C-alpha cells in the first residue's frame, strides 16, 4: 500500500541531502576552527596534546578521523545525523498539518546558513544541538503517548549519545530521559533502558578512561574570569570604605605563577576569557597550581562574588548578549585553508574557484552581515518562555518537561559562559523545531 508519509519523508531526506552536500562541497572538506585543530592534534598525538573537550567527542573523532586522517569523515557523519533529524521532524509537521511551522522550520532553520555551517563544522556544538532537539522531540512524543514507537526508538538511539556526552552541559539532558522513564509503563521502560543504558555505559567509560591532565571544569573558569573582571579600573572610585574588591588570598593565587596584576588586567576582555589563558604574551593563568585554582574558587564564593554582585551580573548579561547577537566565535567557512596546514591530515581543500562556492559564500556573508536577524536565537528564546507559560496553564507535563530542560540549559549558559560564543546558543536557534509542535498541539 502506498504510504504518503514515508514518501514525503524520503523526498525531504533526499532534498536536504542534496543541499547539505552542495554546501559541504562548496567549503570542502568542512569548516575548521581552533577547537577543531585542538581535537585533531589530540587524536594525532595520541593525547599528548589535550583539547580538554568531552571524552566522547575525542572518542568520536578518534574513531572516525584517526584511521584515515580525513576530517570530512566525522563531518559527513554529523551532517547525515542532522539531515535525518530535520527530515523526521519536518515530516511529522506535514503529517500533522502544521504547515506554517513546517515552512518556517524548513527555510529559516533547516536551510539557515548557521545550521548548514555548524552541521559541516568539526565542532561538537552542531551535532550536540541537533541531537538534543531531536531527542527532546522524541521524548515529547513518547511522554504524551506513554509509548515509544519504533521511529522514536531509532531516533533516540542515534541522538542520545551526542545529546548527553558531546558537550559538558549535556549532563542536564539526562533529566529528560529519567523523567520519561518514570512516565512510561511496562515494556516501554525496558525499551528506553535498552536504548539509553549502553550509551551511558560508553559515556562513563570514555570519561573515566580518557582523563585530562588539567581539566578546566565549569566552576574554575567562571571564578577566574569574573575575579579578574572585578579588578577592572573604575574611575568613579565608588567602593566600600576599607573593603578590598577581592581578597588578598585571591590576589596571591592569581599572581602565584609570576604574572603581575597589571599584566592580568591588561589581558582581561569583556567577551572572552581566552587572552587570560591562551595568549602567548599573556598571564597564562591555566598554569596555576591546583592549590591556587582551589583558592580562587573558594574565595570567589566566600567573598569576591557577593562584594561584586552588580559587576558579576553585568558581565553575565554582557557575555550572553554578545553571543546572542551572533558576534563571537565564528571562523570563516574557508578556515580549513590554514587549519589543515597545522595538522597531519590527508584532507585537501577543493572547489574554491567554483560557482557553487561563490554562491554559498555570498549567502553566508549576507546573512552574517545581518546576523542579528538571520542568526540570532531570538525566536527560540521567546518560544521557550511562551511555551513554558502555556504548558503551565494547561498543566501539560510533556511540554513542561521539554521547556524545563531548555530553561535549565539557558540558565547554565547564562551563568557559566566565559566566552561570547554564538554556538553556545545554537540550541535556541534550532529550538522552534520542538517548541512549535508543542505550542500547536496545546
CSV table of N, CA, C and O in Angstrom, one decimal, residues 13-128:
chain,number,residue,atom,x,y,z
A,13,UNK,N,14.2,13.9,2.9
A,13,UNK,CA,15.6,13.4,3.2
A,13,UNK,C,16.5,13.7,2.0
A,13,UNK,O,17.6,14.1,2.2
A,14,UNK,N,16.0,13.3,0.9
A,14,UNK,CA,16.8,13.5,-0.3
A,14,UNK,C,17.1,14.9,-0.7
A,14,UNK,O,18.2,15.3,-1.1
A,15,UNK,N,16.0,15.8,-0.5
A,15,UNK,CA,16.2,17.2,-0.8
A,15,UNK,C,17.2,17.9,0.1
A,15,UNK,O,18.1,18.6,-0.4
A,16,UNK,N,17.1,17.6,1.4
A,16,UNK,CA,18.0,18.2,2.3
A,16,UNK,C,19.4,17.6,2.1
A,16,UNK,O,20.4,18.4,2.2
A,17,UNK,N,19.5,16.4,1.7
A,17,UNK,CA,20.8,15.8,1.5
A,17,UNK,C,21.5,16.4,0.3
A,17,UNK,O,22.7,16.7,0.4
A,18,UNK,N,20.8,16.8,-0.7
A,18,UNK,CA,21.4,17.4,-1.9
A,18,UNK,C,21.9,18.8,-1.5
A,18,UNK,O,23.0,19.2,-1.8
A,19,UNK,N,21.1,19.6,-0.7
A,19,UNK,CA,21.5,20.9,-0.4
A,19,UNK,C,22.7,20.9,0.6
A,19,UNK,O,23.7,21.7,0.4
A,20,UNK,N,22.7,20.0,1.6
A,20,UNK,CA,23.8,19.9,2.5
A,20,UNK,C,25.0,19.4,1.8
A,20,UNK,O,26.1,19.8,2.2
A,21,UNK,N,24.9,18.5,0.9
A,21,UNK,CA,26.0,18.0,0.1
A,21,UNK,C,26.6,19.1,-0.7
A,21,UNK,O,27.9,19.3,-0.8
A,22,UNK,N,25.8,20.0,-1.3
A,22,UNK,CA,26.3,21.1,-2.1
A,22,UNK,C,27.0,22.1,-1.2
A,22,UNK,O,28.1,22.6,-1.6
A,23,UNK,N,26.5,22.4,0.0
A,23,UNK,CA,27.1,23.3,0.9
A,23,UNK,C,28.5,22.7,1.3
A,23,UNK,O,29.5,23.4,1.3
A,24,UNK,N,28.5,21.4,1.7
A,24,UNK,CA,29.8,20.8,2.1
A,24,UNK,C,30.8,20.9,1.0
A,24,UNK,O,32.0,21.1,1.1
A,25,UNK,N,30.3,20.6,-0.3
A,25,UNK,CA,31.2,20.6,-1.4
A,25,UNK,C,31.8,22.0,-1.6
A,25,UNK,O,33.0,22.2,-1.9
A,26,UNK,N,31.0,23.0,-1.4
A,26,UNK,CA,31.4,24.4,-1.6
A,26,UNK,C,32.5,24.8,-0.6
A,26,UNK,O,33.4,25.7,-0.9
A,27,UNK,N,32.5,24.2,0.6
A,27,UNK,CA,33.5,24.5,1.6
A,27,UNK,C,34.4,23.3,2.0
A,27,UNK,O,34.7,23.1,3.1
A,28,UNK,N,34.6,22.4,1.0
A,28,UNK,CA,35.3,21.1,1.3
A,28,UNK,C,36.7,21.4,1.9
A,28,UNK,O,37.4,22.3,1.4
A,29,UNK,N,37.1,20.6,2.9
A,29,UNK,CA,36.4,19.4,3.5
A,29,UNK,C,35.5,19.7,4.7
A,29,UNK,O,35.1,18.8,5.4
A,30,UNK,N,35.2,21.0,4.9
A,30,UNK,CA,34.4,21.3,6.0
A,30,UNK,C,34.9,22.6,6.7
A,30,UNK,O,36.0,23.1,6.4
A,31,UNK,N,34.2,23.1,7.7
A,31,UNK,CA,34.6,24.2,8.5
A,31,UNK,C,35.4,23.8,9.7
A,31,UNK,O,35.1,22.9,10.4
A,32,UNK,N,36.6,24.4,9.8
A,32,UNK,CA,37.5,24.0,10.9
A,32,UNK,C,37.9,25.3,11.6
A,32,UNK,O,38.0,26.4,11.0
A,33,UNK,N,38.1,25.2,12.9
A,33,UNK,CA,38.5,26.3,13.7
A,33,UNK,C,39.5,25.9,14.7
A,33,UNK,O,40.0,24.8,14.7
A,34,UNK,N,39.8,26.7,15.7
A,34,UNK,CA,40.8,26.4,16.7
A,34,UNK,C,40.4,25.1,17.6
A,34,UNK,O,41.2,24.3,17.9
A,35,UNK,N,39.1,25.0,17.9
A,35,UNK,CA,38.6,23.8,18.6
A,35,UNK,C,38.8,22.6,17.8
A,35,UNK,O,39.1,21.5,18.3
A,36,UNK,N,38.6,22.7,16.5
A,36,UNK,CA,38.8,21.6,15.5
A,36,UNK,C,40.2,21.2,15.5
A,36,UNK,O,40.6,20.0,15.6
A,37,UNK,N,41.1,22.2,15.5
A,37,UNK,CA,42.5,21.9,15.5
A,37,UNK,C,43.0,21.2,16.7
A,37,UNK,O,43.8,20.3,16.7
A,38,UNK,N,42.4,21.6,17.9
A,38,UNK,CA,42.8,21.1,19.2
A,38,UNK,C,42.4,19.6,19.2
A,38,UNK,O,43.2,18.8,19.6
A,39,UNK,N,41.2,19.2,18.8
A,39,UNK,CA,40.8,17.8,18.8
A,39,UNK,C,41.6,17.0,17.8
A,39,UNK,O,41.9,15.8,18.0
A,40,UNK,N,41.9,17.5,16.6
A,40,UNK,CA,42.7,16.8,15.6
A,40,UNK,C,44.1,16.5,16.2
A,40,UNK,O,44.6,15.4,16.0
A,41,UNK,N,44.7,17.5,16.8
A,41,UNK,CA,46.0,17.3,17.4
A,41,UNK,C,46.0,16.3,18.5
A,41,UNK,O,47.0,15.6,18.7
A,42,UNK,N,44.9,16.3,19.3
A,42,UNK,CA,44.8,15.3,20.3
A,42,UNK,C,44.8,13.9,19.8
A,42,UNK,O,45.4,13.0,20.3
A,43,UNK,N,44.0,13.7,18.7
A,43,UNK,CA,44.0,12.4,18.0
A,43,UNK,C,45.3,12.1,17.5
A,43,UNK,O,45.9,10.9,17.7
A,44,UNK,N,46.0,13.0,16.7
A,44,UNK,CA,47.2,12.7,16.1
A,44,UNK,C,48.4,12.5,17.0
A,44,UNK,O,49.3,11.7,16.7
A,45,UNK,N,48.3,13.1,18.2
A,45,UNK,CA,49.4,13.0,19.2
A,45,UNK,C,49.2,11.9,20.2
A,45,UNK,O,49.9,11.7,21.1
A,46,UNK,N,48.1,11.1,19.9
A,46,UNK,CA,47.7,10.0,20.9
A,46,UNK,C,47.5,10.6,22.3
A,46,UNK,O,48.0,10.1,23.3
A,47,UNK,N,47.0,11.9,22.3
A,47,UNK,CA,46.6,12.6,23.5
A,47,UNK,C,47.7,13.2,24.3
A,47,UNK,O,47.5,13.6,25.5
A,48,UNK,N,48.9,13.3,23.8
A,48,UNK,CA,49.9,14.0,24.4
A,48,UNK,C,49.6,15.5,24.4
A,48,UNK,O,50.1,16.3,25.2
A,49,UNK,N,48.9,15.9,23.4
A,49,UNK,CA,48.3,17.3,23.3
A,49,UNK,C,46.8,17.1,23.6
A,49,UNK,O,46.2,16.2,23.0
A,50,UNK,N,46.3,17.8,24.6
A,50,UNK,CA,45.0,17.6,25.0
A,50,UNK,C,44.1,18.8,24.8
A,50,UNK,O,44.4,19.9,25.1
A,51,UNK,N,42.9,18.5,24.2
A,51,UNK,CA,42.0,19.6,23.8
A,51,UNK,C,41.1,20.0,25.0
A,51,UNK,O,40.4,21.0,24.9
A,52,UNK,N,41.0,19.2,26.0
A,52,UNK,CA,40.1,19.4,27.2
A,52,UNK,C,38.7,19.6,26.8
A,52,UNK,O,37.9,20.4,27.3
A,53,UNK,N,38.3,18.7,25.8
A,53,UNK,CA,36.9,18.7,25.4
A,53,UNK,C,36.3,17.4,26.0
A,53,UNK,O,37.0,16.5,26.5
A,54,UNK,N,34.9,17.2,25.9
A,54,UNK,CA,34.4,16.0,26.4
A,54,UNK,C,35.0,14.7,25.8
A,54,UNK,O,35.3,14.7,24.6
A,55,UNK,N,35.2,13.7,26.7
A,55,UNK,CA,35.9,12.5,26.2
A,55,UNK,C,35.2,11.8,25.1
A,55,UNK,O,35.8,11.2,24.2
A,56,UNK,N,33.8,11.9,25.1
A,56,UNK,CA,33.1,11.3,24.0
A,56,UNK,C,33.4,11.9,22.7
A,56,UNK,O,33.4,11.3,21.6
A,57,UNK,N,33.6,13.3,22.7
A,57,UNK,CA,33.9,14.0,21.4
A,57,UNK,C,35.3,13.6,20.9
A,57,UNK,O,35.5,13.4,19.7
A,58,UNK,N,36.2,13.4,21.8
A,58,UNK,CA,37.5,12.9,21.4
A,58,UNK,C,37.4,11.5,20.8
A,58,UNK,O,37.9,11.1,19.8
A,59,UNK,N,36.6,10.6,21.5
A,59,UNK,CA,36.4,9.2,21.0
A,59,UNK,C,35.8,9.2,19.7
A,59,UNK,O,36.2,8.4,18.8
A,60,UNK,N,34.8,10.0,19.4
A,60,UNK,CA,34.1,10.1,18.1
A,60,UNK,C,35.1,10.4,17.0
A,60,UNK,O,35.1,9.8,16.0
A,61,UNK,N,36.0,11.4,17.3
A,61,UNK,CA,36.9,11.8,16.3
A,61,UNK,C,38.1,10.8,16.2
A,61,UNK,O,38.6,10.6,15.1
A,62,UNK,N,38.4,10.2,17.3
A,62,UNK,CA,39.5,9.2,17.2
A,62,UNK,C,39.1,8.0,16.3
A,62,UNK,O,39.9,7.5,15.6
A,63,UNK,N,37.8,7.6,16.4
A,63,UNK,CA,37.3,6.5,15.7
A,63,UNK,C,37.1,6.8,14.2
A,63,UNK,O,37.4,6.0,13.3
A,64,UNK,N,36.7,8.1,13.9
A,64,UNK,CA,36.4,8.4,12.5
A,64,UNK,C,37.5,9.2,11.8
A,64,UNK,O,37.6,9.1,10.6
A,65,UNK,N,38.2,10.0,12.5
A,65,UNK,CA,39.3,10.8,11.9
A,65,UNK,C,40.6,10.0,12.0
A,65,UNK,O,41.4,9.9,11.0
A,66,UNK,N,40.9,9.3,13.1
A,66,UNK,CA,42.1,8.7,13.4
A,66,UNK,C,42.6,7.7,12.3
A,66,UNK,O,43.7,7.8,11.8
A,67,UNK,N,41.8,6.7,11.9
A,67,UNK,CA,42.3,5.7,11.0
A,67,UNK,C,42.6,6.3,9.6
A,67,UNK,O,43.6,5.8,9.0
A,68,UNK,N,41.9,7.3,9.1
A,68,UNK,CA,42.1,7.7,7.7
A,68,UNK,C,42.7,9.1,7.6
A,68,UNK,O,43.1,9.6,6.6
A,69,UNK,N,42.7,9.9,8.8
A,69,UNK,CA,43.2,11.2,8.8
A,69,UNK,C,42.5,12.1,7.8
A,69,UNK,O,43.1,13.0,7.1
A,70,UNK,N,41.2,11.9,7.7
A,70,UNK,CA,40.3,12.7,6.8
A,70,UNK,C,39.3,13.4,7.7
A,70,UNK,O,38.4,12.8,8.3
A,71,UNK,N,39.3,14.7,7.7
A,71,UNK,CA,38.4,15.5,8.6
A,71,UNK,C,37.0,15.4,8.1
A,71,UNK,O,36.0,15.6,8.8
A,72,UNK,N,36.8,15.1,6.8
A,72,UNK,CA,35.5,15.1,6.2
A,72,UNK,C,34.7,13.8,6.7
A,72,UNK,O,33.5,13.8,6.6
A,73,UNK,N,35.4,12.8,7.2
A,73,UNK,CA,34.7,11.6,7.6
A,73,UNK,C,33.8,11.9,8.8
A,73,UNK,O,32.6,11.6,8.7
A,74,UNK,N,34.3,12.4,10.0
A,74,UNK,CA,33.3,12.8,11.0
A,74,UNK,C,32.3,13.9,10.6
A,74,UNK,O,31.2,13.9,11.1
A,75,UNK,N,32.7,14.8,9.8
A,75,UNK,CA,31.8,15.9,9.4
A,75,UNK,C,30.7,15.3,8.5
A,75,UNK,O,29.5,15.7,8.7
A,76,UNK,N,30.9,14.4,7.7
A,76,UNK,CA,29.8,13.7,6.9
A,76,UNK,C,28.9,13.0,7.8
A,76,UNK,O,27.6,13.1,7.6
A,77,UNK,N,29.4,12.3,8.8
A,77,UNK,CA,28.5,11.6,9.7
A,77,UNK,C,27.6,12.5,10.5
A,77,UNK,O,26.4,12.3,10.6
A,78,UNK,N,28.2,13.6,11.0
A,78,UNK,CA,27.3,14.5,11.8
A,78,UNK,C,26.4,15.3,10.9
A,78,UNK,O,25.2,15.6,11.3
A,79,UNK,N,26.7,15.5,9.6
A,79,UNK,CA,25.8,16.1,8.7
A,79,UNK,C,24.6,15.2,8.4
A,79,UNK,O,23.5,15.6,8.3
A,80,UNK,N,24.9,13.9,8.2
A,80,UNK,CA,23.9,12.9,8.0
A,80,UNK,C,22.9,12.8,9.1
A,80,UNK,O,21.7,12.7,8.9
A,81,UNK,N,23.4,12.9,10.3
A,81,UNK,CA,22.5,12.8,11.5
A,81,UNK,C,21.6,14.1,11.5
A,81,UNK,O,20.4,14.0,11.8
A,82,UNK,N,22.2,15.2,11.2
A,82,UNK,CA,21.5,16.5,11.1
A,82,UNK,C,20.3,16.4,10.1
A,82,UNK,O,19.2,16.7,10.4
A,83,UNK,N,20.6,15.9,9.0
A,83,UNK,CA,19.6,15.8,7.9
A,83,UNK,C,18.5,14.8,8.3
A,83,UNK,O,17.3,15.1,8.1
A,84,UNK,N,18.9,13.7,9.0
A,84,UNK,CA,17.9,12.7,9.4
A,84,UNK,C,17.0,13.3,10.4
A,84,UNK,O,15.7,13.1,10.4
A,85,UNK,N,17.5,14.0,11.4
A,85,UNK,CA,16.7,14.7,12.5
A,85,UNK,C,15.7,15.7,11.8
A,85,UNK,O,14.5,15.8,12.2
A,86,UNK,N,16.3,16.5,11.0
A,86,UNK,CA,15.5,17.6,10.3
A,86,UNK,C,14.3,17.0,9.5
A,86,UNK,O,13.2,17.4,9.6
A,87,UNK,N,14.7,16.0,8.7
A,87,UNK,CA,13.6,15.3,7.9
A,87,UNK,C,12.6,14.7,8.7
A,87,UNK,O,11.4,14.8,8.4
A,88,UNK,N,12.9,14.1,9.8
A,88,UNK,CA,12.0,13.4,10.7
A,88,UNK,C,11.0,14.4,11.3
A,88,UNK,O,9.8,14.2,11.2
A,89,UNK,N,11.5,15.5,11.8
A,89,UNK,CA,10.6,16.5,12.5
A,89,UNK,C,9.8,17.2,11.4
A,89,UNK,O,8.6,17.5,11.6
A,90,UNK,N,10.4,17.6,10.3
A,90,UNK,CA,9.6,18.3,9.3
A,90,UNK,C,8.5,17.4,8.7
A,90,UNK,O,7.4,17.9,8.4
A,91,UNK,N,8.8,16.1,8.5
A,91,UNK,CA,7.8,15.2,8.0
A,91,UNK,C,6.6,15.1,9.0
A,91,UNK,O,5.5,15.0,8.6
A,92,UNK,N,7.0,15.1,10.3
A,92,UNK,CA,5.9,15.0,11.3
A,92,UNK,C,5.0,16.2,11.3
A,92,UNK,O,3.8,16.1,11.4
A,93,UNK,N,5.6,17.4,11.0
A,93,UNK,CA,4.8,18.6,10.9
A,93,UNK,C,3.8,18.5,9.7
A,93,UNK,O,2.7,18.9,9.8
A,94,UNK,N,4.3,18.0,8.6
A,94,UNK,CA,3.4,17.8,7.5
A,94,UNK,C,2.3,16.8,7.8
A,94,UNK,O,1.1,17.0,7.4
A,95,UNK,N,2.7,15.7,8.4
A,95,UNK,CA,1.7,14.7,8.7
A,95,UNK,C,0.6,15.2,9.7
A,95,UNK,O,-0.6,14.8,9.6
A,96,UNK,N,1.0,16.2,10.5
A,96,UNK,CA,0.0,16.8,11.5
A,96,UNK,C,-0.5,18.1,11.1
A,96,UNK,O,-1.0,18.9,11.9
A,97,UNK,N,-0.4,18.5,9.8
A,97,UNK,CA,-0.9,19.7,9.1
A,97,UNK,C,-0.5,21.0,9.8
A,97,UNK,O,-1.2,22.0,9.8
A,98,UNK,N,0.8,20.9,10.3
A,98,UNK,CA,1.3,22.2,10.8
A,98,UNK,C,2.1,22.8,9.7
A,98,UNK,O,3.4,22.9,9.8
A,99,UNK,N,1.4,23.3,8.7
A,99,UNK,CA,2.1,23.8,7.5
A,99,UNK,C,2.9,25.1,7.7
A,99,UNK,O,4.0,25.2,7.1
A,100,UNK,N,2.4,26.0,8.5
A,100,UNK,CA,3.2,27.3,8.7
A,100,UNK,C,4.5,27.0,9.5
A,100,UNK,O,5.5,27.5,9.2
A,101,UNK,N,4.4,26.1,10.5
A,101,UNK,CA,5.6,25.7,11.2
A,101,UNK,C,6.5,25.0,10.3
A,101,UNK,O,7.8,25.2,10.4
A,102,UNK,N,6.0,24.2,9.5
A,102,UNK,CA,6.8,23.4,8.5
A,102,UNK,C,7.6,24.4,7.6
A,102,UNK,O,8.8,24.3,7.4
A,103,UNK,N,6.9,25.4,7.0
A,103,UNK,CA,7.6,26.3,6.1
A,103,UNK,C,8.6,27.1,6.8
A,103,UNK,O,9.7,27.4,6.3
A,104,UNK,N,8.3,27.6,8.0
A,104,UNK,CA,9.3,28.4,8.8
A,104,UNK,C,10.5,27.5,9.1
A,104,UNK,O,11.7,27.9,8.9
A,105,UNK,N,10.3,26.3,9.6
A,105,UNK,CA,11.4,25.5,10.1
A,105,UNK,C,12.2,25.0,8.9
A,105,UNK,O,13.4,24.8,9.0
A,106,UNK,N,11.6,24.8,7.7
A,106,UNK,CA,12.3,24.4,6.6
A,106,UNK,C,13.3,25.5,6.1
A,106,UNK,O,14.5,25.3,5.9
A,107,UNK,N,12.7,26.7,5.8
A,107,UNK,CA,13.5,27.7,5.2
A,107,UNK,C,14.4,28.5,6.2
A,107,UNK,O,15.4,29.0,5.8
A,108,UNK,N,13.9,28.7,7.4
A,108,UNK,CA,14.7,29.5,8.3
A,108,UNK,C,15.4,28.8,9.4
A,108,UNK,O,16.2,29.4,10.2
A,109,UNK,N,15.3,27.4,9.4
A,109,UNK,CA,16.1,26.6,10.3
A,109,UNK,C,16.9,25.6,9.6
A,109,UNK,O,18.1,25.6,9.5
A,110,UNK,N,16.2,24.7,8.9
A,110,UNK,CA,16.9,23.6,8.2
A,110,UNK,C,17.8,24.1,7.1
A,110,UNK,O,18.9,23.5,6.9
A,111,UNK,N,17.4,25.2,6.4
A,111,UNK,CA,18.3,25.7,5.4
A,111,UNK,C,19.0,27.0,5.8
A,111,UNK,O,19.5,27.7,4.9
A,112,UNK,N,19.0,27.3,7.0
A,112,UNK,CA,19.6,28.5,7.5
A,112,UNK,C,21.1,28.3,7.4
A,112,UNK,O,21.7,27.3,7.8
A,113,UNK,N,21.9,29.3,7.0
A,113,UNK,CA,23.3,29.2,6.9
A,113,UNK,C,24.0,28.8,8.2
A,113,UNK,O,25.0,28.1,8.2
A,114,UNK,N,23.4,29.3,9.3
A,114,UNK,CA,24.1,28.9,10.6
A,114,UNK,C,24.0,27.4,10.9
A,114,UNK,O,24.9,26.8,11.4
A,115,UNK,N,22.9,26.8,10.5
A,115,UNK,CA,22.7,25.4,10.7
A,115,UNK,C,23.5,24.6,9.7
A,115,UNK,O,24.2,23.6,10.1
A,116,UNK,N,23.5,25.0,8.5
A,116,UNK,CA,24.4,24.4,7.4
A,116,UNK,C,25.8,24.5,7.9
A,116,UNK,O,26.6,23.6,7.7
A,117,UNK,N,26.2,25.7,8.4
A,117,UNK,CA,27.6,26.0,8.8
A,117,UNK,C,28.0,25.0,9.9
A,117,UNK,O,29.1,24.3,9.8
A,118,UNK,N,27.3,24.9,11.0
A,118,UNK,CA,27.7,24.1,12.1
A,118,UNK,C,27.5,22.6,11.9
A,118,UNK,O,28.1,21.8,12.5
A,119,UNK,N,26.6,22.2,11.0
A,119,UNK,CA,26.5,20.8,10.6
A,119,UNK,C,27.7,20.3,9.9
A,119,UNK,O,28.0,19.1,9.9
A,120,UNK,N,28.4,21.2,9.2
A,120,UNK,CA,29.6,20.8,8.4
A,120,UNK,C,30.9,21.4,9.1
A,120,UNK,O,31.9,21.5,8.4
A,121,UNK,N,30.8,21.7,10.3
A,121,UNK,CA,32.0,22.2,11.1
A,121,UNK,C,32.4,21.1,12.1
A,121,UNK,O,31.6,20.4,12.7
A,122,UNK,N,33.7,20.9,12.2
A,122,UNK,CA,34.3,20.0,13.1
A,122,UNK,C,34.3,20.6,14.5
A,122,UNK,O,35.3,20.9,15.1
A,123,UNK,N,33.1,20.9,15.0
A,123,UNK,CA,32.8,21.4,16.3
A,123,UNK,C,31.7,20.5,16.9
A,123,UNK,O,30.8,20.1,16.2
A,124,UNK,N,31.8,20.3,18.2
A,124,UNK,CA,30.8,19.4,18.8
A,124,UNK,C,29.4,20.1,19.0
A,124,UNK,O,28.4,19.4,19.1
A,125,UNK,N,29.4,21.4,18.9
A,125,UNK,CA,28.2,22.2,19.1
A,125,UNK,C,27.1,21.9,18.2
A,125,UNK,O,25.9,21.8,18.6
A,126,UNK,N,27.4,21.7,16.9
A,126,UNK,CA,26.4,21.5,15.9
A,126,UNK,C,25.7,20.2,16.1
A,126,UNK,O,24.4,20.1,16.1
A,127,UNK,N,26.4,19.1,16.2
A,127,UNK,CA,25.9,17.8,16.4
A,127,UNK,C,25.2,17.6,17.8
A,127,UNK,O,24.2,17.0,17.9
A,128,UNK,N,25.7,18.3,18.8
A,128,UNK,CA,25.1,18.3,20.1
A,128,UNK,C,23.7,19.0,20.0
A,128,UNK,O,22.7,18.4,20.5
